Short mmCIF file of C-alpha atoms in Angstrom, two decimals:
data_model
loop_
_atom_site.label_atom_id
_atom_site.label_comp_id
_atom_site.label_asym_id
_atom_site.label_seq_id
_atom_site.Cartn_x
_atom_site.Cartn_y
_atom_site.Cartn_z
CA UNK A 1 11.14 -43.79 65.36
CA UNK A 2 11.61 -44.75 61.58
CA UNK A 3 7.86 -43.69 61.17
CA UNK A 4 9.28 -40.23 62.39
CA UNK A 5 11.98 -39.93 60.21
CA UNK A 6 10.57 -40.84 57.07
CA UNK A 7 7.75 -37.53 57.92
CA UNK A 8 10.29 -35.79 57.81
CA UNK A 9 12.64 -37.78 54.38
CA UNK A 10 9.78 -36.69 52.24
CA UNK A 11 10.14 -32.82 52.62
CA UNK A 12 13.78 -33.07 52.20
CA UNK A 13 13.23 -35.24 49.18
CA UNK A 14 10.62 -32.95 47.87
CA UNK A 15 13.45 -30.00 48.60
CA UNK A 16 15.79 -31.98 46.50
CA UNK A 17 13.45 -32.46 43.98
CA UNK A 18 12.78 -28.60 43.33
CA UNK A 19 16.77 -27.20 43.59
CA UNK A 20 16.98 -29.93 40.79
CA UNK A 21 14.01 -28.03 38.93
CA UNK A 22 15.58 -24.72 39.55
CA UNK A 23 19.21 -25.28 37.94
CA UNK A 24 17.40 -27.65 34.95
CA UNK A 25 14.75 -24.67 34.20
CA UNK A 26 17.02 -21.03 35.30
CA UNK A 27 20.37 -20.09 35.60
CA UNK A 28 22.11 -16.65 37.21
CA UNK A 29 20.75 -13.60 35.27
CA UNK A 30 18.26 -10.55 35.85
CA UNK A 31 15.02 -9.70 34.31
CA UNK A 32 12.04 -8.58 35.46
CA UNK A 33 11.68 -7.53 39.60
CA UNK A 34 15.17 -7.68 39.35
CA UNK A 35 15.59 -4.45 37.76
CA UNK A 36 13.89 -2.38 40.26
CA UNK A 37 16.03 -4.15 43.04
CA UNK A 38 19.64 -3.66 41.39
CA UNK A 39 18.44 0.00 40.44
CA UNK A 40 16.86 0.93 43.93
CA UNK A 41 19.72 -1.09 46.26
CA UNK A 42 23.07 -2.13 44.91
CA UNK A 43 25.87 -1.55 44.54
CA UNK A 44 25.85 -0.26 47.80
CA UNK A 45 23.90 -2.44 50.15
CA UNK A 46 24.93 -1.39 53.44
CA UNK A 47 23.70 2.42 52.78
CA UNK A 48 21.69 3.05 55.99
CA UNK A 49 19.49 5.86 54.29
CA UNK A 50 18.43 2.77 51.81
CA UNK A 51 17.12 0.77 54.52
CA UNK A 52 15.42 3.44 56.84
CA UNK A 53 13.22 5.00 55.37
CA UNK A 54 9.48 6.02 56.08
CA UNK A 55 7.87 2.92 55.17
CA UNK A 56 10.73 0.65 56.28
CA UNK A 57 8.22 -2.25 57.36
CA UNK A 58 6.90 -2.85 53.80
CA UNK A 59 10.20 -3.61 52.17
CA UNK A 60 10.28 -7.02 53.94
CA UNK A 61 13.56 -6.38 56.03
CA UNK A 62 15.04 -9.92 55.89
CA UNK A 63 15.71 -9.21 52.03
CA UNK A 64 18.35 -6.58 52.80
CA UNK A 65 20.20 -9.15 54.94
CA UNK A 66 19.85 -12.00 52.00
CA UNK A 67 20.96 -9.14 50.13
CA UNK A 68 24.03 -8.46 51.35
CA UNK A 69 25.32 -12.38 51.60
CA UNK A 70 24.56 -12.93 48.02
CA UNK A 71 26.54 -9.77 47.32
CA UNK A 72 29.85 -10.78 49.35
CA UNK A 73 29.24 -14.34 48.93
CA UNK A 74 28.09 -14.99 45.46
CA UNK A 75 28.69 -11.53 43.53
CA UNK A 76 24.78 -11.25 43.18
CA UNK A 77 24.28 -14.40 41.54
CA UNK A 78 20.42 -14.72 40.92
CA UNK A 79 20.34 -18.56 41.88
CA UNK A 80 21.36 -17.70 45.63
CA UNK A 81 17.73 -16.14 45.91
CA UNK A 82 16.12 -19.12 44.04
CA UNK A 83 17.83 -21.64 46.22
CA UNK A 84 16.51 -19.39 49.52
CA UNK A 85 12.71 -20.12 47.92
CA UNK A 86 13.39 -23.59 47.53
CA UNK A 87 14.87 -24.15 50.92
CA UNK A 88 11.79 -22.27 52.69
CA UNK A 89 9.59 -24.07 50.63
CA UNK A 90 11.18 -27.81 52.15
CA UNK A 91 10.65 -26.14 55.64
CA UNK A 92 7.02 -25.51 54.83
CA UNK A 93 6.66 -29.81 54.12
CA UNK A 94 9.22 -29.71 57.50
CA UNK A 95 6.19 -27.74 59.75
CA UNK A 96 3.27 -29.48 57.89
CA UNK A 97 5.18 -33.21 58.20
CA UNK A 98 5.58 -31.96 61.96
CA UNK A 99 2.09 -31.87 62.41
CA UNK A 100 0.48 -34.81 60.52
CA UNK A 101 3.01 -36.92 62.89
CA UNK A 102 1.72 -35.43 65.67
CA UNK A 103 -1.96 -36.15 64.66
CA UNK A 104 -0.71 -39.57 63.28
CA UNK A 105 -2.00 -38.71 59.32
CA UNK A 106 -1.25 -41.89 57.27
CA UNK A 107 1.48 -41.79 55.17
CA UNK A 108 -0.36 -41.76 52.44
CA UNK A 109 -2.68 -38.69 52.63
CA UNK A 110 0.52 -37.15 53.83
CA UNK A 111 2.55 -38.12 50.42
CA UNK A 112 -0.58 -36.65 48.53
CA UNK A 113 -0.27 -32.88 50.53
CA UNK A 114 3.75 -33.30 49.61
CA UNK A 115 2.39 -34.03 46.27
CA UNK A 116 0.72 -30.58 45.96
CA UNK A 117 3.01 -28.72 48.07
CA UNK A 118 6.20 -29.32 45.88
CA UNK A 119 3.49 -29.19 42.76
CA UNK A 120 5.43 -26.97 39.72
CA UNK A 121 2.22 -25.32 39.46
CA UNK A 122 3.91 -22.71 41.22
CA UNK A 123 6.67 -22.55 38.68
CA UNK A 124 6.59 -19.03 38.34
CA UNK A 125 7.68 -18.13 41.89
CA UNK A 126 10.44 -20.82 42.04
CA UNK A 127 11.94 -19.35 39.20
CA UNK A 128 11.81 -15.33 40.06
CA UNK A 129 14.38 -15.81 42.64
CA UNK A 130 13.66 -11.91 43.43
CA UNK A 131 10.27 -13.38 45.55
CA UNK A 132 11.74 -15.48 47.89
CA UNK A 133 10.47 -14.13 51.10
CA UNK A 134 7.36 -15.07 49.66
CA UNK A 135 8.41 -18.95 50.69
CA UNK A 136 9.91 -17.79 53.76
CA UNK A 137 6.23 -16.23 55.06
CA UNK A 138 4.56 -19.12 54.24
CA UNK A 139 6.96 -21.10 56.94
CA UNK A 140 6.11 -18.86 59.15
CA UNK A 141 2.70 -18.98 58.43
CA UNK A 142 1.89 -23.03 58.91
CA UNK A 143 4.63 -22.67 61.97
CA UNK A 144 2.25 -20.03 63.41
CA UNK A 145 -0.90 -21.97 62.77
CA UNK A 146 1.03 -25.14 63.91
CA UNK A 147 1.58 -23.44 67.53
CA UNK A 148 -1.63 -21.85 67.73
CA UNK A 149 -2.73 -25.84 67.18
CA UNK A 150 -0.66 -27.34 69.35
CA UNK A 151 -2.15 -24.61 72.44
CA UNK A 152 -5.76 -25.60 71.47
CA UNK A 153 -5.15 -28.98 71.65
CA UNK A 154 -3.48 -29.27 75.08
CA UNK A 155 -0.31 -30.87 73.08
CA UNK A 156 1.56 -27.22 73.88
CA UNK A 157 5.20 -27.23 74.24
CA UNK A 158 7.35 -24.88 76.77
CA UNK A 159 7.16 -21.23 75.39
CA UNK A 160 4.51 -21.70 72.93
CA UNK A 161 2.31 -19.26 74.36
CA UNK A 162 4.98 -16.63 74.05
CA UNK A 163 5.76 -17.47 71.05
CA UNK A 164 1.83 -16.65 69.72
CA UNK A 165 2.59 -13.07 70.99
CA UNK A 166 5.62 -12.91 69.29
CA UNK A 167 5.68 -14.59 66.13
CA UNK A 168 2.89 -11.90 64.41
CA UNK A 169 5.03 -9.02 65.15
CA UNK A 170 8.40 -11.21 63.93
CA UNK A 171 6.13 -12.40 60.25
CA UNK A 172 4.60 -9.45 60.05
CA UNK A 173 7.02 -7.08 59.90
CA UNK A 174 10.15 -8.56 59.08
CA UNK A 175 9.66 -11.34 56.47
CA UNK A 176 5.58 -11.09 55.13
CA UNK A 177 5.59 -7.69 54.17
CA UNK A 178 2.55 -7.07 51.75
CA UNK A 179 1.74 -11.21 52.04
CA UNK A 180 0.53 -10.35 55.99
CA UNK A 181 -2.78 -9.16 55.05
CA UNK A 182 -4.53 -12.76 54.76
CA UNK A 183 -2.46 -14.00 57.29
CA UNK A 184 -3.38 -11.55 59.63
CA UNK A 185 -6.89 -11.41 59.35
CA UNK A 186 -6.62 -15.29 59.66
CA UNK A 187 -4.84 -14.79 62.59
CA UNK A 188 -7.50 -12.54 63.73
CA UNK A 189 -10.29 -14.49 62.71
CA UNK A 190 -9.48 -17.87 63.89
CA UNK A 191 -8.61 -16.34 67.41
CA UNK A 192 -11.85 -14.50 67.73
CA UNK A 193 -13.51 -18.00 67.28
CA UNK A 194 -11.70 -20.33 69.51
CA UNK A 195 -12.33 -17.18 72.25
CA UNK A 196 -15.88 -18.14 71.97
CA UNK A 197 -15.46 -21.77 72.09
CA UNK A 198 -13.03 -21.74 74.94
CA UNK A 199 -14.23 -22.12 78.62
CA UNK A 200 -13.10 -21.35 82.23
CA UNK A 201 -9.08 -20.88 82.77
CA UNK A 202 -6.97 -19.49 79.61
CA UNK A 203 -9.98 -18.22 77.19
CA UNK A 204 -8.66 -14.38 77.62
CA UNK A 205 -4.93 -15.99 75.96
CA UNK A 206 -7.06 -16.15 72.56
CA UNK A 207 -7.70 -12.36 72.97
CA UNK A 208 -4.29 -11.70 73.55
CA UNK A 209 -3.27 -13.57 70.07
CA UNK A 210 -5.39 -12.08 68.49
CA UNK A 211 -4.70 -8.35 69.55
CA UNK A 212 -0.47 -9.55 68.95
CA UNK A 213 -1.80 -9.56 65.19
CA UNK A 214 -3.92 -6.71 65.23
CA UNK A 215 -1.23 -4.90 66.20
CA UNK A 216 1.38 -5.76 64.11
CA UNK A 217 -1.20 -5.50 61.09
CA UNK A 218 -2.33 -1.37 62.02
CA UNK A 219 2.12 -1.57 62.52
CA UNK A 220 2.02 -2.33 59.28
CA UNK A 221 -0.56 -0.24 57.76
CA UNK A 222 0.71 2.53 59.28
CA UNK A 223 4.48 2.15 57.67
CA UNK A 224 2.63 1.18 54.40
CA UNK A 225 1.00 4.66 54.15
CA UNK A 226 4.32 6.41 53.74
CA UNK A 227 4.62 4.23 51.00
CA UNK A 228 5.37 5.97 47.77
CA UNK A 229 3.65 3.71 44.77
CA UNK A 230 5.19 3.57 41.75
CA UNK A 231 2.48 1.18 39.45
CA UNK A 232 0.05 1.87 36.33
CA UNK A 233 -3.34 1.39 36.89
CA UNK A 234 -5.01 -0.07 33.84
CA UNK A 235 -8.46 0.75 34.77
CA UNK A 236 -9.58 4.00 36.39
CA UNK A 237 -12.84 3.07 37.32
CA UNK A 238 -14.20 1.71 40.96
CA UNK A 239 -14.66 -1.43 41.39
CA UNK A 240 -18.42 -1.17 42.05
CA UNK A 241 -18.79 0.63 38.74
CA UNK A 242 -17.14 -2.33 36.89
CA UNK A 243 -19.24 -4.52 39.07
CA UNK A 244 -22.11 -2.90 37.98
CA UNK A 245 -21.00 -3.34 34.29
CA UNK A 246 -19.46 -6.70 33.95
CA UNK A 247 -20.45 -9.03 36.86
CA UNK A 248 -19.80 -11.93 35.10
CA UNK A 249 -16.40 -11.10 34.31
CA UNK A 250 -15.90 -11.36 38.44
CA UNK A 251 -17.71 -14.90 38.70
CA UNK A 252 -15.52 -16.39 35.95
CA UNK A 253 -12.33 -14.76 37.72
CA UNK A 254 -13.76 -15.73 40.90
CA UNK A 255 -14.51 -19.53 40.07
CA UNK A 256 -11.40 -19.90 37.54
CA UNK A 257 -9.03 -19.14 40.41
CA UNK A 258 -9.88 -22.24 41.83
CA UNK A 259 -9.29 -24.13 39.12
CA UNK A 260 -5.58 -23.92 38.77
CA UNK A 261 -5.08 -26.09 41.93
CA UNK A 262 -6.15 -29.04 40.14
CA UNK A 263 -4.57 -28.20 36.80
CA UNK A 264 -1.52 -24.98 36.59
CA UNK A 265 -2.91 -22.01 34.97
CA UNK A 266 -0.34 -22.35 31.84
CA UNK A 267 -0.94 -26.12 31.05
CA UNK A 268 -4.66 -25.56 31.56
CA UNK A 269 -4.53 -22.45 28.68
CA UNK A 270 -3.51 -24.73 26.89
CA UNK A 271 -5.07 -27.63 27.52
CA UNK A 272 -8.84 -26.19 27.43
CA UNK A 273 -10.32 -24.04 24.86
CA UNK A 274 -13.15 -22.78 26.62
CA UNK A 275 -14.25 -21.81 29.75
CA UNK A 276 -16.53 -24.71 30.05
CA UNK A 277 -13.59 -26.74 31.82
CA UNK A 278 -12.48 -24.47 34.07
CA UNK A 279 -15.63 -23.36 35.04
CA UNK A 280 -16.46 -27.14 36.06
CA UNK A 281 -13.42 -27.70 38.32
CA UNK A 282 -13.24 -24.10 39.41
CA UNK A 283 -16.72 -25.22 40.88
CA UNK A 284 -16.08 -28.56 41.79
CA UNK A 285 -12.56 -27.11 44.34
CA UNK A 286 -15.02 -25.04 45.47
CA UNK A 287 -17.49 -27.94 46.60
CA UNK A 288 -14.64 -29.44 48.03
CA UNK A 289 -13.92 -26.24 50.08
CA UNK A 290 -17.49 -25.92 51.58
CA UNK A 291 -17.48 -29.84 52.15
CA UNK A 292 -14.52 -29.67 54.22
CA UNK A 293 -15.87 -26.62 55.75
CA UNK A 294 -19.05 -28.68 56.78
CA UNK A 295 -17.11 -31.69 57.64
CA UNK A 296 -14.54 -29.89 60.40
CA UNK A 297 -18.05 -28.56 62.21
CA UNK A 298 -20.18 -31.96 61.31
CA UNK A 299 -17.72 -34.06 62.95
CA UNK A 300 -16.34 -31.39 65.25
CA UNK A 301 -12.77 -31.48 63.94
CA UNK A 302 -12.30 -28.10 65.28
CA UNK A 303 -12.46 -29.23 68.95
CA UNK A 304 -9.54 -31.62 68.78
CA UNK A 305 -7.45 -29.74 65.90
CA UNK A 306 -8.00 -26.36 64.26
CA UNK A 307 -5.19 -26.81 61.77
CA UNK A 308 -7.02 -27.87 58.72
CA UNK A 309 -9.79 -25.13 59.31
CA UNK A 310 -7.20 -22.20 59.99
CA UNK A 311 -5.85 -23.50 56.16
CA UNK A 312 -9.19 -23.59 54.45
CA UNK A 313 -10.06 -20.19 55.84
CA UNK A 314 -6.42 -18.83 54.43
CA UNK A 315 -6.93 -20.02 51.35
CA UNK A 316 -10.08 -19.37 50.68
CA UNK A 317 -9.31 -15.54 51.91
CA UNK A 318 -6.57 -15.76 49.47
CA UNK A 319 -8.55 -16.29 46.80
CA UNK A 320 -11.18 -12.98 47.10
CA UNK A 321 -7.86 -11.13 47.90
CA UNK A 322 -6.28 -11.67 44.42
CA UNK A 323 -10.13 -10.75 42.72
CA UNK A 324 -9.97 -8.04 44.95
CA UNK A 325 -6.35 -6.50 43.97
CA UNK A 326 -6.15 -7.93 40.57
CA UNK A 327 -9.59 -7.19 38.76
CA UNK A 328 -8.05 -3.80 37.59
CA UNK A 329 -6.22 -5.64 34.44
CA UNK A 330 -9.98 -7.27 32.88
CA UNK A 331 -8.31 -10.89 32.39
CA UNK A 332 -9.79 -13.18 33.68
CA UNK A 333 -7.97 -15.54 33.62
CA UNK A 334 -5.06 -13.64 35.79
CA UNK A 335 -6.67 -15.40 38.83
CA UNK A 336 -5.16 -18.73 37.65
CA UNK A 337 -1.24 -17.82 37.27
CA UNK A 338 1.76 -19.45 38.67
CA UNK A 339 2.63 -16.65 41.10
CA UNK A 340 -0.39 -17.36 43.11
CA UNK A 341 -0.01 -20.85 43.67
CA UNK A 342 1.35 -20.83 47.06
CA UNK A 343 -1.35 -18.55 47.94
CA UNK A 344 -4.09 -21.04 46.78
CA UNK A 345 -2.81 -23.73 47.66
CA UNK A 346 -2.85 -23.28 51.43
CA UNK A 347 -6.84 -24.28 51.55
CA UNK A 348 -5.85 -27.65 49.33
CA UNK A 349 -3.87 -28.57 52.33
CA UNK A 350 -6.89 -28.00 54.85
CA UNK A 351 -9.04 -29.88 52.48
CA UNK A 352 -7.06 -32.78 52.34
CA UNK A 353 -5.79 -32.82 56.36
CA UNK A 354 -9.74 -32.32 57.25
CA UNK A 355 -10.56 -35.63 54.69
CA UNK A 356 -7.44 -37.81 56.30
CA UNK A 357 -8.59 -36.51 59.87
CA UNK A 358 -12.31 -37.97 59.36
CA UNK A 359 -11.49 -40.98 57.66
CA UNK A 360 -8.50 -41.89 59.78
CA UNK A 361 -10.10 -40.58 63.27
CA UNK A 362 -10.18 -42.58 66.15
CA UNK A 363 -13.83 -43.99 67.15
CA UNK A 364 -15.65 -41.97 64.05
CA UNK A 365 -17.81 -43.84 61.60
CA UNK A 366 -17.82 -42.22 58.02
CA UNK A 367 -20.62 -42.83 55.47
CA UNK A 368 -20.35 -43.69 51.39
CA UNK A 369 -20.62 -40.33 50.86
CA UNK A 370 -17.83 -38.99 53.03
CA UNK A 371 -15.65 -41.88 51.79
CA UNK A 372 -16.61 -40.32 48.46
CA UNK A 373 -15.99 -37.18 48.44
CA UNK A 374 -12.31 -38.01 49.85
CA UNK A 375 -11.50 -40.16 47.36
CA UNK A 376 -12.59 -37.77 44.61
CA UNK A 377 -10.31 -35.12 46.64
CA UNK A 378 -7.86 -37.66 46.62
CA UNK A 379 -7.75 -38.23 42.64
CA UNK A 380 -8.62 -34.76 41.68
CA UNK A 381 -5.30 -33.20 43.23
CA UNK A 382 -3.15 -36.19 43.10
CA UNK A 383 -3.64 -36.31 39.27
CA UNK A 384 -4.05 -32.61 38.47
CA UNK A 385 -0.58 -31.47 40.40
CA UNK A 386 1.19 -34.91 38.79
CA UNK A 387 -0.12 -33.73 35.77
CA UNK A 388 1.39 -29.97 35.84
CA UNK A 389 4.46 -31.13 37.59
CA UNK A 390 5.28 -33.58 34.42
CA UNK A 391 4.36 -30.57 32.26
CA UNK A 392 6.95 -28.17 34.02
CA UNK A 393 9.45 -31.10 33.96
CA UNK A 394 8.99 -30.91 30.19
CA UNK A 395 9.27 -27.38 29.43
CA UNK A 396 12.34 -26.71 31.98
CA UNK A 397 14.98 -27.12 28.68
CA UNK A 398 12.91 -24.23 26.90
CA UNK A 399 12.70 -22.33 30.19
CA UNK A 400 16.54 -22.52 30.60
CA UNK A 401 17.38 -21.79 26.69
CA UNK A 402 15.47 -18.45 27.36
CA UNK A 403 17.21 -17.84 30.60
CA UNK A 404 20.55 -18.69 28.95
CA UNK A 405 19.57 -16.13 25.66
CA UNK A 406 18.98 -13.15 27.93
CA UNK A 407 22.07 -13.90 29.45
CA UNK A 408 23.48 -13.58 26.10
CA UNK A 409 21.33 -10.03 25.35
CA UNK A 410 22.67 -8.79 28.84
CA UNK A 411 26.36 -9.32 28.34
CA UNK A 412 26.00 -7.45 24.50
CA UNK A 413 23.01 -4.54 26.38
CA UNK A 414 24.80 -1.52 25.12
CA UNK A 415 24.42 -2.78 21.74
CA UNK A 416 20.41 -3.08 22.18
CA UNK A 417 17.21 -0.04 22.37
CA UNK A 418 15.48 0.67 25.01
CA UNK A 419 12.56 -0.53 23.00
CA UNK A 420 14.69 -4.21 23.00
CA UNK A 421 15.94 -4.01 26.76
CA UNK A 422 11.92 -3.64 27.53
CA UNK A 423 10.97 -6.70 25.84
CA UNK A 424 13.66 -9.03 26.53
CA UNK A 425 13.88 -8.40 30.53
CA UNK A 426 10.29 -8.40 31.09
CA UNK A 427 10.21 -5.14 32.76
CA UNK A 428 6.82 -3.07 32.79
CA UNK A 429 6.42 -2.82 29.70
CA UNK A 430 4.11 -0.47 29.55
CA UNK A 431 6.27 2.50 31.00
CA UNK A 432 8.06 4.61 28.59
CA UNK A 433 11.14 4.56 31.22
CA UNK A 434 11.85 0.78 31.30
CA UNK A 435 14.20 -0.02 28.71
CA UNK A 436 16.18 2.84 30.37
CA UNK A 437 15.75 1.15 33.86
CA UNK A 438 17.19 -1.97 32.31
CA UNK A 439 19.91 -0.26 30.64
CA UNK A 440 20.82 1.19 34.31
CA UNK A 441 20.80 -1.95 36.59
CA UNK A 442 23.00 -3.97 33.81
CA UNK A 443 25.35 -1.31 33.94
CA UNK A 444 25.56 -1.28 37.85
CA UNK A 445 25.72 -4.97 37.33
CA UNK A 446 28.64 -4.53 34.95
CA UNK A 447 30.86 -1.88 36.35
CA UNK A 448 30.75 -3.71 39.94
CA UNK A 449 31.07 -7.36 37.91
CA UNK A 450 28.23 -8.59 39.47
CA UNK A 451 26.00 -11.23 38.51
CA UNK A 452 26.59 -13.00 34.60
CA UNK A 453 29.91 -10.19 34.66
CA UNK A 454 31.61 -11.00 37.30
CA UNK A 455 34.57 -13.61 37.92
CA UNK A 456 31.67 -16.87 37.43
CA UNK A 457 29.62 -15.40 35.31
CA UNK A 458 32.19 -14.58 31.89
CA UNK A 459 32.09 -16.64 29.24
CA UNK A 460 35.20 -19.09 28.54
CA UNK A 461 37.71 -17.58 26.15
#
């Protein structure tokens, strides 16, 4: 019993942990995705005609309800939103700690996947407060693949096959939003394959998940094509042509990505000078992946719990979807910021579960080299996310002085260009329009005394 409730201490330690980042590093405030929301939804958030519209399904529903409590509850106070990411984010080390208790993961392999999922290499997301449903799809992500674990391993509680029907067309469509793709094709994936490896009674249930995600994907896709997009392209070219023309430019993306779960993408820039180093442990994450790939079928992990694999596969899916999307802006090292972190960091999990699982399994013998390439797991992540986390802890004074100065800017906008506004809120830059879209959602902010003008948010006299 105090076994069980110390799996379950450590999330809600590592939840305390990152609402005390969040108020050292941010404070209340807009900038950035911020603008398009206040310009596109307030002041009044219970319009109907703002909520259904064509392409309803992409706008991730469960914002408008966050939405409207941090409107009547908080006067659109910026931290409400952050504090929602961090909160989602504990329930994430809530689902995971649920499982490694179940499959009776030693404490300590389980402190070092707490260690990387409350890692500040995903600094970026925790503080743009405006992004966080992106926490919330992630719980229901691992909860899915938790479920869909708990049915394969004849460990299934009452209503869990239901809920495998269900839960795609709940994630899907009212919390992931444009974060379902990997998810679903997981989903997908993972179900086709344990439809092959079940026999006799149940095997058709697998089809039936599978379909449930299908479904609520083409849902999806078809709600997403009314979609009216409103973002630059900096390249006009395919991507085959650019293939053609600078393939290396894709491998170094490619194997850089990986290399910001060991070290954040930020400390690493600065940190390493050339590519050399994040070539080498862009390559060496990637060894890891295919070892733990090998390992789940070697030892037949799969058969017992599909958990680790069903993370692996995510992440790894995660990490030709960002090439995929984010090749158009030629940097490569875009594949290694903060805001895909939680992404990434999915297959680090699977890594680590599948190296616990073998070591730690009942009856199974390991080798020198398996006990190896665990313990270089171990240290590589362990050190690398300790490492960016005490970086992050460093810079959150700076972060907060800047947050704190645009509060100042805001308050004193009509006094500033458009050319200033652009800058100073972050807002697309590139677009002609923007310091003009930043003049307009602090003056909706203003004349409703929302946010840093209302009642909590005026300075002292």
């Amino acid at each position: 019993m105090k076994r069980k409730y110390l799996y379950y201490l450590l999330p809600l330690l590592g939840t305390i942990f990152g609402l005390w980042y969040i108020f050292s590093a941010t404070c209340d405030g807009i900038y950035s995705d911020y603008i398009r929301l206040v310009n596109s939804y307030l002041p009044d958030v219970w319009n109907p005609s703002k909520f259904f519209v064509p392409d309803i399904l992409t706008r991730i529903p469960v914002n408008y309800l966050g939405r409207i409590i941090n409107i009547y509850l908080f006067g659109y106070n910026t931290m409400f939103d952050r504090v929602l990411g961090v909160l989602a984010l504990g329930l994430s080390g809530g689902v995971i700690g649920a499982y490694c208790l179940r499959r009776k993961i030693p404490l300590l392999w389980y402190s070092i996947l707490l260690v990387v999922l409350f890692s500040l290499n995903k600094w970026e997301m925790l503080t743009n407060g405006s992004g966080w449903t992106h926490f919330l799809s992630f719980v229901c992500f691992y909860y899915h693949y938790e479920i869909l674990d708990r049915v394969w391993s004849g460990e299934e509680k009452p209503y869990d096959k239901l809920r495998l029907v269900i839960l795609p067309f709940a994630t899907t469509l009212l919390v992931a939003g444009p974060y379902c793709a990997i998810y679903s094709v997981t989903v997908i994936l993972v179900c086709g394959f344990l439809f092959l490896l079940k026999k006799g009674r149940g095997k058709g249930n697998y089809c039936l998940y599978g379909i449930s995600a299908l479904i609520s994907l083409g849902l999806y896709l078809w709600s997403n094509s009314y979609a009216i997009e409103d973002h630059a392209t900096p390249v006009t070219g395919s991507l085959f042509d650019q293939l053609k023309e600078t393939p290396g430019f894709f491998v170094r993306f490619f194997v850089k990505s990986f290399s910001s779960m060991v070290i954040g993408g930020e400390s690493a820039e600065k940190l390493f000078h050339t590519n050399l180093p994040f070539m080498i442990l862009g390559f060496l994450v990637i060894l890891l992946y295919l070892i733990a790939i090998w390992y789940n079928f070697k030892f037949r992990l799969y058969e017992k719990t599909i958990f680790p694999l069903i993370l692996i596969v995510s992440g790894g899916l995660n990490h030709i979807l960002i090439v995929m999307s984010r090749w158009i802006f030629l940097l490569e090292n875009y594949g290694i910021s903060s805001r895909y972190a939680l992404q990434f960091q999915t297959g680090i999990l699977g890594i680590l579960l599948t190296f616990a699982l073998i070591l730690h399994g009942r009856k199974r013998r390991t080798n020198s080299l398996v006990r190896f390439t665990a313990a270089v797991a171990f240290v590589v992540f362990l050190i690398g996310n300790s490492y960016t986390t005490y970086i992050e802890i460093r810079k959150a004074p700076n972060r907060l002085e800047n947050y704190e100065k645009r509060v100042e800017l805001a308050r004193n906008f009509e006094n500033l260009s458009d050319d200033e506004l652009r800058a100073e809120f972050e807002y697309r830059p590139t677009r002609e329009d923007s310091g003009a879209k930043v003049r307009s959602a602090l003056t909706i902010l203003k004349e409703n005394e929302y946010s840093v003008f209302g009642s909590n948010g005026k300075e002292k006299n």
